[in-house]
XYZ file of C-alpha atoms in Angstrom:
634
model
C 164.352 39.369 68.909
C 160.732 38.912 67.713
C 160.505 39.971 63.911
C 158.901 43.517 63.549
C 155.277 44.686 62.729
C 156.856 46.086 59.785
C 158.529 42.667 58.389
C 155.602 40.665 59.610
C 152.923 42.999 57.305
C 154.946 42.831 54.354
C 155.381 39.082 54.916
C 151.864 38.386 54.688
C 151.593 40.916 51.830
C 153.583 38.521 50.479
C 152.282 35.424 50.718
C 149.023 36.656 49.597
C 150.144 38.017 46.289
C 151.836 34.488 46.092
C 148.511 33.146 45.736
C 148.552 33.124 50.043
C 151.483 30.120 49.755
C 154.843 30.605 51.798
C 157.071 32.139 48.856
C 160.075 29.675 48.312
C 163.654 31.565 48.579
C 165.680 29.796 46.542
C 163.710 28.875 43.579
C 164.913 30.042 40.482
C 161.952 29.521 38.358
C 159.809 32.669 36.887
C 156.844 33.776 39.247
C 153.838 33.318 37.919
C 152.822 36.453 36.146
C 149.064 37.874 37.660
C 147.456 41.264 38.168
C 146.597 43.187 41.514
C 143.256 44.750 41.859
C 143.389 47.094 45.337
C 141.330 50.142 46.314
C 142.814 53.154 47.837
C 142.865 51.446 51.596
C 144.962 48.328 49.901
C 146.837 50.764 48.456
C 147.803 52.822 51.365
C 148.741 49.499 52.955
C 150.706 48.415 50.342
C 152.949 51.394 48.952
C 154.779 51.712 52.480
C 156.257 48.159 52.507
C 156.312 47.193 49.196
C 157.841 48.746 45.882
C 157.168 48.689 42.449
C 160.387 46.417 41.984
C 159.394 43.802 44.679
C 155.733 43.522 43.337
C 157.188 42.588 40.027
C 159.742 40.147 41.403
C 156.972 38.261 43.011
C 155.405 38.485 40.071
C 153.047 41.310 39.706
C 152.887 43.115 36.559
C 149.914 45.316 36.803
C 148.348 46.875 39.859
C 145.286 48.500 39.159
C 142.549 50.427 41.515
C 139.126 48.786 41.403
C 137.084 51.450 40.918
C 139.137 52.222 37.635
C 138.150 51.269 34.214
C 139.983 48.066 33.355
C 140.579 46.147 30.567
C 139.492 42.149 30.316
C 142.494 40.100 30.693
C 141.258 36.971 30.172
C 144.284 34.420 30.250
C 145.740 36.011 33.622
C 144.597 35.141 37.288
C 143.544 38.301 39.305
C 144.552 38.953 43.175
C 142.282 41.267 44.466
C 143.336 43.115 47.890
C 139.633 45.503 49.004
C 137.655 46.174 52.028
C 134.699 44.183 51.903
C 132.185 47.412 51.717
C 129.140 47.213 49.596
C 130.773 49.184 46.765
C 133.496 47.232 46.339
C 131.366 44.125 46.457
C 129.159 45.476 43.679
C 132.361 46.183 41.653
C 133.703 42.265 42.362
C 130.141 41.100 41.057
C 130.749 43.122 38.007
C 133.768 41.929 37.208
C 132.759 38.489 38.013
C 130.026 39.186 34.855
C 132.189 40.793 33.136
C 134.420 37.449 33.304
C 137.459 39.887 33.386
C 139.871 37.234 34.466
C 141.233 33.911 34.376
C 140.723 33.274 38.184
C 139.894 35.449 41.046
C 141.505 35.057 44.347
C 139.515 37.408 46.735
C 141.878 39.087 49.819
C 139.638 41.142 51.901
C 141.873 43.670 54.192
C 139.714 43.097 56.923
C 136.834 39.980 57.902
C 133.531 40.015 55.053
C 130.436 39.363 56.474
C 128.792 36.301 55.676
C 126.137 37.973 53.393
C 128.824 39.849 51.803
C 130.370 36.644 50.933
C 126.917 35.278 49.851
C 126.292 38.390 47.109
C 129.992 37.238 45.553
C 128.509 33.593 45.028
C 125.025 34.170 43.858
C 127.033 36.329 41.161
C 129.726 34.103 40.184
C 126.890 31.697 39.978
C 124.732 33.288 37.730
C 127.770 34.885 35.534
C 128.927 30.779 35.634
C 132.346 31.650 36.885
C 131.949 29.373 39.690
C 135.163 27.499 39.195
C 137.188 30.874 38.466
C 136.977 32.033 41.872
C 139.838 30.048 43.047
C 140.049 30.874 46.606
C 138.379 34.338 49.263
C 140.818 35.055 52.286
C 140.449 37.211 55.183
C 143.499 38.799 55.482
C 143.260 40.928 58.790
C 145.492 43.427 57.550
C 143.349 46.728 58.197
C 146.282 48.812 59.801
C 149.136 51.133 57.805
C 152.807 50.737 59.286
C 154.875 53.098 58.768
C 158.408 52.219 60.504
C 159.239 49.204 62.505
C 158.107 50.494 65.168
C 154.750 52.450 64.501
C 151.436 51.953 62.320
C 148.087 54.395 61.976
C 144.837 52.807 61.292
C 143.492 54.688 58.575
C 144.129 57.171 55.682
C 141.561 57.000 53.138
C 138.801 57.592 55.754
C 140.699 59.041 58.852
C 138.167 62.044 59.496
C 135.706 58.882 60.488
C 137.933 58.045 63.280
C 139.897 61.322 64.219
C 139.946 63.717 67.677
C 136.823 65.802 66.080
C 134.527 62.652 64.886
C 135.232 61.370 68.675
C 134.855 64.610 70.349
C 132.339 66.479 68.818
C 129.327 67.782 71.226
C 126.549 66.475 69.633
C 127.550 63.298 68.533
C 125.014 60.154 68.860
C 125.251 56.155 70.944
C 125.848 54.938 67.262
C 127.655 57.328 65.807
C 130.614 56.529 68.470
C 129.554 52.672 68.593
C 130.790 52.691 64.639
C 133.847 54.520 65.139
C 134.750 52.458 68.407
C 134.103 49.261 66.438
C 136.172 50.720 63.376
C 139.295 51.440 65.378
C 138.688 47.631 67.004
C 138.569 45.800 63.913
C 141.722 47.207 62.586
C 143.737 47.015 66.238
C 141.980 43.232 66.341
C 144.106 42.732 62.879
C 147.023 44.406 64.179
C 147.192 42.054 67.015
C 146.411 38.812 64.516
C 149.130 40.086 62.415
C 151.362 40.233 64.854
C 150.399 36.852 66.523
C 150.440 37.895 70.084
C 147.380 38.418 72.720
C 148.374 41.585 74.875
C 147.821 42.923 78.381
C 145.194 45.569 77.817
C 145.810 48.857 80.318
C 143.687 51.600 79.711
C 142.442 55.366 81.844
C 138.741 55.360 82.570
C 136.267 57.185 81.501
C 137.097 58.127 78.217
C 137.351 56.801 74.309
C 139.964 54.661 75.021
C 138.341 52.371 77.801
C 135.726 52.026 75.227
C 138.327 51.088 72.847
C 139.584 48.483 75.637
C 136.467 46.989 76.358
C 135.477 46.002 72.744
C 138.669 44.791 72.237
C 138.933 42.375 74.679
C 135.837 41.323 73.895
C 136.756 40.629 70.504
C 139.911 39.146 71.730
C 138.103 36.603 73.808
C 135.842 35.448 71.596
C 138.202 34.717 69.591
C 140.188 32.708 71.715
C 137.552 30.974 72.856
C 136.136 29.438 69.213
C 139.326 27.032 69.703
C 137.985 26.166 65.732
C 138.460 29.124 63.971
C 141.031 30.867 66.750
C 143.453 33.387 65.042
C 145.783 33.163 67.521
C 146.840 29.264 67.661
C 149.154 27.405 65.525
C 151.246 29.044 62.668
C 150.358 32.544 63.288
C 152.129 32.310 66.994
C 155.131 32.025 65.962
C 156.194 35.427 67.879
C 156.261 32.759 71.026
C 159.207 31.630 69.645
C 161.196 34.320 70.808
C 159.812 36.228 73.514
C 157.265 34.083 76.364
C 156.161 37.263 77.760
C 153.369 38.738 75.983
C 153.365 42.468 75.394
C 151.783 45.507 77.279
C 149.140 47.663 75.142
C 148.496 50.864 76.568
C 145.719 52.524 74.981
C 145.430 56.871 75.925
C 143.094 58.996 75.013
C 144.403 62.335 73.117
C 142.667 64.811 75.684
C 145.687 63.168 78.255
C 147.621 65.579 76.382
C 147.007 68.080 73.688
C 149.969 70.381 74.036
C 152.160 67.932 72.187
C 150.499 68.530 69.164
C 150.508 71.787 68.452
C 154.527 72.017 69.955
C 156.909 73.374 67.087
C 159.870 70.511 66.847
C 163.254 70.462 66.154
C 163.953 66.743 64.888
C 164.121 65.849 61.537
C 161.176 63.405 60.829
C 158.723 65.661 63.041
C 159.670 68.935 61.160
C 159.373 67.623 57.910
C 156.060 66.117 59.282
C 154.998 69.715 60.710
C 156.686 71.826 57.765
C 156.030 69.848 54.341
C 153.410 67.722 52.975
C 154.464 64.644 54.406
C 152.316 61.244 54.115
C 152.896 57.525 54.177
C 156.500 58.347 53.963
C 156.574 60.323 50.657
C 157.222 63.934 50.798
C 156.018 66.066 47.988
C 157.531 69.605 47.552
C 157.303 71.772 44.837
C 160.786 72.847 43.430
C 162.102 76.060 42.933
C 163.140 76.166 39.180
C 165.862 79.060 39.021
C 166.189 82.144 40.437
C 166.405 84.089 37.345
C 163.250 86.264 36.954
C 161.024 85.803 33.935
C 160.916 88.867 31.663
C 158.037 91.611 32.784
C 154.755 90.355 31.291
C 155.838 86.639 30.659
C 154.001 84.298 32.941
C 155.406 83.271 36.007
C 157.078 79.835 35.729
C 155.711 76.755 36.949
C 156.683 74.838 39.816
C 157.513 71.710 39.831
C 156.668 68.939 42.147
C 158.286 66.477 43.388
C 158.261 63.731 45.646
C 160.974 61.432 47.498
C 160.243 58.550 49.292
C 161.985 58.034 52.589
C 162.381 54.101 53.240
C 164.242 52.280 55.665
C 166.574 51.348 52.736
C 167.979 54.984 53.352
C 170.782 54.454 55.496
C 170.813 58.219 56.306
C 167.234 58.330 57.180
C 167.134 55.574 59.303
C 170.315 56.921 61.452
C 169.065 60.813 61.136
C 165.695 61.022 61.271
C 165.427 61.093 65.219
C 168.455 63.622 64.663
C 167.827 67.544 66.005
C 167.845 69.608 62.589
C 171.759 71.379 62.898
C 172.877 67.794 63.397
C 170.861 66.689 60.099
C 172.522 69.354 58.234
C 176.101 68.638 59.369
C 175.454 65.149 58.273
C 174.356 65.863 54.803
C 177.342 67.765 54.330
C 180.038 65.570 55.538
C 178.124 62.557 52.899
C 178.436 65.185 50.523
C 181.816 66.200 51.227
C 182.751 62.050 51.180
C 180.684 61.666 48.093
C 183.176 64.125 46.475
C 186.159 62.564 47.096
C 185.359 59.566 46.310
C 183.962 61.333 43.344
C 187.639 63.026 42.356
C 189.298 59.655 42.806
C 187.401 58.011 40.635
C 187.868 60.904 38.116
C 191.972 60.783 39.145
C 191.933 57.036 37.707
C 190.255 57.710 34.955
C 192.867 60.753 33.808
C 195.270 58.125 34.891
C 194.415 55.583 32.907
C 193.916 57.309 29.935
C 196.970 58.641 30.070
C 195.384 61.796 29.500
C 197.688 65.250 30.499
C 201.564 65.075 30.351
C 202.492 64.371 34.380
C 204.621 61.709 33.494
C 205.780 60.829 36.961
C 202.210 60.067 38.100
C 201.684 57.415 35.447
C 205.109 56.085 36.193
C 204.465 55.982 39.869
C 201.556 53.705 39.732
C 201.956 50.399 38.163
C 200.045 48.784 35.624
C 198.323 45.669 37.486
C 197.941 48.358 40.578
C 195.610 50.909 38.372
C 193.689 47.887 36.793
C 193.084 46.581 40.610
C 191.928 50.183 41.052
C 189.739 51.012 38.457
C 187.779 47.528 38.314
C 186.947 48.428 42.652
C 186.006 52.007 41.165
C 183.614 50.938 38.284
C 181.947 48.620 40.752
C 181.404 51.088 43.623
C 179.684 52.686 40.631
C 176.272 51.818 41.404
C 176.546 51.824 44.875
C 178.130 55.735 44.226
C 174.990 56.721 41.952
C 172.579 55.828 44.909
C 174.495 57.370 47.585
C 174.437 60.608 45.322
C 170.788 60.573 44.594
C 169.956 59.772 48.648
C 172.417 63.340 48.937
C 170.568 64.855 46.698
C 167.255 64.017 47.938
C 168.003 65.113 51.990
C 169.901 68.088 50.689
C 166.511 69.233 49.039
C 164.434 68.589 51.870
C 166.692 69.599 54.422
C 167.184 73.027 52.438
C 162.900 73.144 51.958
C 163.002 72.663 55.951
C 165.517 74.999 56.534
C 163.626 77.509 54.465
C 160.641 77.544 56.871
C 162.608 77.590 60.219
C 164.352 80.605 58.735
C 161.164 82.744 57.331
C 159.066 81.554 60.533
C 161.293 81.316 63.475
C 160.711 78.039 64.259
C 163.540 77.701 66.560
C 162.596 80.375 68.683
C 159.448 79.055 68.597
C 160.570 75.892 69.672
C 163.335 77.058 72.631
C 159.763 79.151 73.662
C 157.645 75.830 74.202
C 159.704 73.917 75.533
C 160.350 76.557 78.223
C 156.588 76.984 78.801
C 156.143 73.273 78.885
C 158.816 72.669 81.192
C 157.732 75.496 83.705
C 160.829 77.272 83.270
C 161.516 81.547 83.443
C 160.840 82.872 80.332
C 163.323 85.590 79.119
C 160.657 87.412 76.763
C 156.724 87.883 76.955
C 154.484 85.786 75.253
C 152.371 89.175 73.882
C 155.930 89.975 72.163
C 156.081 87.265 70.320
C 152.743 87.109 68.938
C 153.328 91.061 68.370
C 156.515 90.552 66.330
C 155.379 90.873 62.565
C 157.999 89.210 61.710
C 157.716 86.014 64.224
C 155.977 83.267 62.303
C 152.460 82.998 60.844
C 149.349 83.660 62.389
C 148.502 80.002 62.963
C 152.781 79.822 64.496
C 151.507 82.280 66.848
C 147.842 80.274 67.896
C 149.732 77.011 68.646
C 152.340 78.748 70.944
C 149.320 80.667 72.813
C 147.408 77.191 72.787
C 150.214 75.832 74.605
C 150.684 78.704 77.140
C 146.738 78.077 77.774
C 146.785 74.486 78.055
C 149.833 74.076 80.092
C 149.672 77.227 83.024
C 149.746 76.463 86.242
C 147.185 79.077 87.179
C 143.929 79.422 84.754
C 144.431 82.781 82.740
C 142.198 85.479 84.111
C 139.049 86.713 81.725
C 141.299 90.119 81.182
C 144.464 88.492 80.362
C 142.653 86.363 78.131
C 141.004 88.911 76.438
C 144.289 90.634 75.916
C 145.598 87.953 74.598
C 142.798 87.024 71.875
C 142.965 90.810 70.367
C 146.508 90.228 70.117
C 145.895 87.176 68.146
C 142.944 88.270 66.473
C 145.418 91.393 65.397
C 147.426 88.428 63.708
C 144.912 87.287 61.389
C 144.095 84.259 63.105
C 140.982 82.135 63.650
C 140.232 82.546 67.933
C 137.675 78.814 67.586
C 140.629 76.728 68.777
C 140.841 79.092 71.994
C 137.138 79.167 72.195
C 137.148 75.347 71.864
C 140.255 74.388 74.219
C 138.359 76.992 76.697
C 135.416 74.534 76.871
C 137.771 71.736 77.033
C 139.589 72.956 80.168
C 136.425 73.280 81.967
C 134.924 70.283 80.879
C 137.798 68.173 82.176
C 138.982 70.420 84.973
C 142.004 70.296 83.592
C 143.359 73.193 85.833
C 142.948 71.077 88.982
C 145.906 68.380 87.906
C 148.020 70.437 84.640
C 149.642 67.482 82.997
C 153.482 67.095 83.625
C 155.620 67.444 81.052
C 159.272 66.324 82.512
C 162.009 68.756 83.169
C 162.900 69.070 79.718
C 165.080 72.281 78.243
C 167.302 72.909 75.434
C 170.814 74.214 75.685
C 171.409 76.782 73.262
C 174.629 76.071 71.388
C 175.299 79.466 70.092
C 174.121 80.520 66.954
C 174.646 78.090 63.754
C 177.404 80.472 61.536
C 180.005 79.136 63.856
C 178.910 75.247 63.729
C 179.171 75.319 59.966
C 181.796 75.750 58.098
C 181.811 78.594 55.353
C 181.712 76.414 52.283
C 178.663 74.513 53.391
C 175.338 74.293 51.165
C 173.173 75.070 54.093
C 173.300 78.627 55.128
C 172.402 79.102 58.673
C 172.924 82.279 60.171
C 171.135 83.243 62.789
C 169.420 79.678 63.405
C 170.124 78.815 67.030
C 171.971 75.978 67.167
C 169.406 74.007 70.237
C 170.475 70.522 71.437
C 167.895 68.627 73.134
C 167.511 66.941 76.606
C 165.929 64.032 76.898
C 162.667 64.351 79.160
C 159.652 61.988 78.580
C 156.374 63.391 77.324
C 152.848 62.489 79.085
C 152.377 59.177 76.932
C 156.270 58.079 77.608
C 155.781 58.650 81.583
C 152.309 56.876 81.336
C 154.202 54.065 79.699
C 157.105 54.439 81.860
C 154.966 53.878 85.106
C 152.956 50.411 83.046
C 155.928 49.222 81.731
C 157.854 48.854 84.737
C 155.153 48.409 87.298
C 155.633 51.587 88.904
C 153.023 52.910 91.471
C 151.992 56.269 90.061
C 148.936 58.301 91.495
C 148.754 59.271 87.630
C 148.605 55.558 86.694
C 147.146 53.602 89.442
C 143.837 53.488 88.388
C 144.020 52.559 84.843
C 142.324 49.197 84.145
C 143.530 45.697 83.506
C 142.035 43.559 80.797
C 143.632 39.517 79.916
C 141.595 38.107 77.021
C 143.271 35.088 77.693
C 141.829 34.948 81.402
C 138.217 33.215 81.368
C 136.054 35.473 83.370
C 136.821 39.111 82.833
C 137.971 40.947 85.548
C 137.051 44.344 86.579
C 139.878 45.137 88.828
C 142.916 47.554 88.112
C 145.330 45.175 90.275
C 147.665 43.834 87.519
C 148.466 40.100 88.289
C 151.401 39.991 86.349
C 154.201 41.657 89.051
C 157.356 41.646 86.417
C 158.060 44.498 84.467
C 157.098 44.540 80.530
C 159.643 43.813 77.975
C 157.551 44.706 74.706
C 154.884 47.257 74.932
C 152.188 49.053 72.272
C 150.938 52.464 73.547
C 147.878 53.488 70.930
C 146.772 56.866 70.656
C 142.653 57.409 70.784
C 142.193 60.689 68.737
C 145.077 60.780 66.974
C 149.105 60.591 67.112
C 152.538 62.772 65.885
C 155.990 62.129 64.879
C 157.214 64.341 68.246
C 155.696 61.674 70.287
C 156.583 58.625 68.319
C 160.543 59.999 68.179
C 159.995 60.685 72.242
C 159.178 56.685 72.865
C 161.947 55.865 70.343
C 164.551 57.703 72.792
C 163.285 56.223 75.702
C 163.519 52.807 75.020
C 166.853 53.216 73.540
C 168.241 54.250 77.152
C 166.455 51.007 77.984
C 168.990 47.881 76.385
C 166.253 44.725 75.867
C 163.058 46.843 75.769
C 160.713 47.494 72.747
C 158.430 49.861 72.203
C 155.579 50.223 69.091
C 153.875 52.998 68.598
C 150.780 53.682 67.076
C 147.754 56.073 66.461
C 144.019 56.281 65.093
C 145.610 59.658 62.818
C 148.648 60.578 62.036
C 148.418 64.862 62.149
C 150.300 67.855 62.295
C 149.989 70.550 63.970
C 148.345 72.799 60.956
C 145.784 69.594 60.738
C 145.140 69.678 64.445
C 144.096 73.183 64.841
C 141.378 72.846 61.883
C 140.276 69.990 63.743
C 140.283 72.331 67.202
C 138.460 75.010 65.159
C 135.532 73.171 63.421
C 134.942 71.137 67.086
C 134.267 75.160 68.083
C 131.542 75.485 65.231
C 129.488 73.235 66.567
């Protein structure tokens, strides 16, 4: 199977902080020691795939942000990893005057402009430093991944390119020409990263057919300067394994924005929706004892703290698609493992020290036996320490996660949704729940009305409406995301064709204090213990219907772009008949771990399939609705 986005990135992350030459596995010799310049977007690429330990192996023993103040270094060469934007350019000049380094090896993340490029030499000319600046790369790496199978386009300067900047009212021909050319350049490097020319399918009408059109365009041209093509030669080496190029199915995030404000009940997504989750690192602050301070003392200080969750992390990787109650059952049978393995190690050494006076246990075990023993136990030490820190580290979060579904209801919040989304009977009324003081915060209460609005059958009368927004309002919320999604519905007439979201449903499994046993760290009473069925969101179904070449009234009109063909066509007749192996569905506007850990389900009930997943955002719900609320300003 091809190699992953992931493993493909951090290859060429790689190779470029190995002065961009194919690193050599089985030399022994030291790397050669150098210093890594980045700003905060090479940054954001890099801390994902890379850690501290594997930049210094390859030789790295100072990374240092650009616009910081740095010291000269001058026998050491410098690999500099920027965006070519005029302030960073300005800073590389400086630095070139400032004759910082040794040598300078330039990696822009994505293509410099030729007069970019012509600044950097009239400087290193006139600061002499000519034959210092050793070699300037493109490096077409202007995308984030985040697992193996998804990536986001941008952190440091998302709001540029999120589901407001796009959708705003009164926003002008350039204004969406920039961010339709920003999303391009990085999906262009995405695609040169990953060495493969898709099969563009896209809805019309709408940011994502804009998105289509430049990008086969950019494709093309590409293809066609035979001279300077990205695509030929060493970078296809993807062809190797799979002679079907993949599908890319771009959507827009008006297709479908209940799924972003829906309350989740898988692992990844809650932590996502719950704690301050971003490029894989969640940060928490940490309860430090319950003991109250004395009366007049000031109140202790929180810690924070931060984990990262890599795909080192066995646990992770397995769990974090899991439903919660399953998560927590995990973590305690590790834990529960952990211990023994713990008490034997513990036994052995009471054993062998011949400590306490049971004389027929020491007698029992012989000599060459217990050395056998102990030298497997002090090497499973290591491997013991990590296993106890990864524990330790999904016990937290799991318990910080558990926390909010407890205070805020999520799971009734969540059995709620799905019900409305799914079109089932609903055993309790929706004013109840945003009536119950007790039910979740105000902005709990906005997403489950949002969803109720966006997904009825019938369009909500004036009254009912009204009734509803006092209720809110009585909450403490904000009504702009109602005002705004009211617009919305009659802009896109909506009502006429409510988007499908699959028979879904969750089976209640009784409540948790029966699941788990007594002496478990997680205390769950009166969490409902919900196991999910699969059903396939709007995206997956969209996908679904591409993928497989299915006729669909939903997508039979989507168009059908080939760079690779010589004339473009207009037509939405694909010629390819075969169904997709490998496909990319990008989300215009924005994406969220609920659909992500949708696609990953799907395609594992389809053996030999492979499915990326990617968005111009990565949000959560909380992030949505301020997004909802400031388009209502306008």
């Amino acid at each position: 199977m091809a190699a992953s986005v992931r493993e493909k990135q951090a290859a060429a992350l790689k190779r470029m902080l190995n002065f961009n030459t194919p690193l050599l596995k089985n030399t022994a010799a030291e790397p050669v020691w150098k210093v890594l310049i980045y700003d905060r977007c090479g940054q954001d690429i890099i801390s994902p795939l890379l850690a501290v330990k594997e930049l210094r192996d390859i030789g790295i023993t100072l990374h240092l942000l650009l616009h910081s103040d740095r010291d000269p270094i001058p026998d050491v060469p410098a690999i500099y990893f920027v965006m070519p934007t005029e302030e960073n350019i300005d800073r590389i000049c400086q630095d070139l005057r400032s004759q910082l380094y040794e040598s300078y090896y330039f990696n822009f993340i994505s293509a410099i402009s030729r007069s970019k490029l012509e600044d950097i030499a009239s400087a290193a000319l006139s600061a002499n430093a000519i034959t210092q600046v050793t070699k300037v790369f493109d490096q077409y790496l202007n995308f984030i991944t985040l697992e193996d199978d998804m990536f986001i386009l941008s952190n440091q300067n998302k709001e540029f390119i999120s589901y407001h900047a796009i959708n705003k009212p009164d926003i002008m021909d350039t204004e969406m020409e920039a961010i339709m050319d920003t999303i391009v350049d990085s999906l262009f490097c995405f695609f040169v990263t990953l060495g493969t020319v898709p099969i563009i399918r896209c809805p019309r009408g709408n940011a994502a057919e804009m998105v289509a059109v430049k990008l086969d365009k950019k494709l093309r041209e590409n293809l066609r300067d035979a001279r300077n093509s990205l695509f030929t030669g060493d970078n296809m080496g993807v062809s190797q394994f799979s002679f079907q190029r993949p599908l890319f199915v771009l959507a827009d995030r008006n297709l479908d924005l209940a799924t972003p404000l829906h309350h989740t009940w898988t692992y990844q997504a809650l932590i996502h929706d719950v704690l301050d989750f971003h490029l894989n690192r969640v940060s928490m602050e940490e309860s430090v004892g319950s003991e109250s301070s004395p009366a007049g003392a000031r109140p202790k200080k929180k810690n924070k703290k931060s984990y990262d969750l890599t795909s080192a992390d066995m646990f992770w990787q397995k769990h974090k698609g899991s439903p919660f109650p399953e998560v927590a059952e995990s973590v305690q049978e590790e834990l529960d493992t952990y211990r023994a393995q713990e008490d034997e190690v513990k036994r052995l050494k009471s054993v062998m020290g011949l400590e306490g006076e049971d004389e027929g246990a020491i007698s029992s075990i012989s000599m060459s036996d217990n050395t056998a023993k102990l030298t497997s136990a002090v090497s499973s030490l290591p491997e013991l320490l990590e296993k106890k820190r990864l524990i330790d580290l999904h016990t937290n979060v799991a318990t910080a996660v558990l926390d909010h579904i407890k205070s805020r209801k999520l799971d009734v919040y969540f059995e709620y949704e799905e019900k409305l989304m799914s079109k089932s009977t609903l055993d309790k009324s929706l004013l109840d729940i945003i009536g119950d003081p007790d039910a979740g915060t105000p902005e709990d209460k906005m997403r489950l009305f949002l969803i109720f609005y966006i997904t009825a059958l019938q369009p909500t009368s004036e009254t009912d409406l009204d009734q509803y927004k006092k209720a809110l309002l009585d909450t403490g919320g904000d009504l702009s995301p109602v005002n705004y999604i009211k617009q919305w519905k009659a802009f896109t007439k909506i009502a006429a064709t409510p988007s499908n979201y699959g028979n879904s449903g969750v089976k209640p499994m009784g409540l948790f204090s029966r699941v788990m046993n007594s002496g478990s760290q997680f205390v769950m009473e009166g969490v409902k213990h919900l196991v999910l069925k699969q059903h396939n969101l709007p995206v997956t179904r969209i996908l679904d219907n591409l993928m497989e070449m299915k006729s669909n009234p939903e997508t039979d009109n989507y168009r059908y772009f080939d760079p690779k063909m010589l004339r473009g066509s207009e037509s939405s007749i694909p010629r390819n008949k075969n169904p997709f192996q490998e496909a990319i569905v990008f989300m215009v506007g924005g994406g969220n771990y609920v659909e992500y850990q949708n696609l990953v389900d799907y395609t594992k009930a389809k053996p030999g399939k492979r499915v990326l997943y990617g968005c111009s955002e990565l949000f959560n719900a909380g992030q949505f609705i301020k997004q909802l609320s400031s388009l209502d300003q306008k």
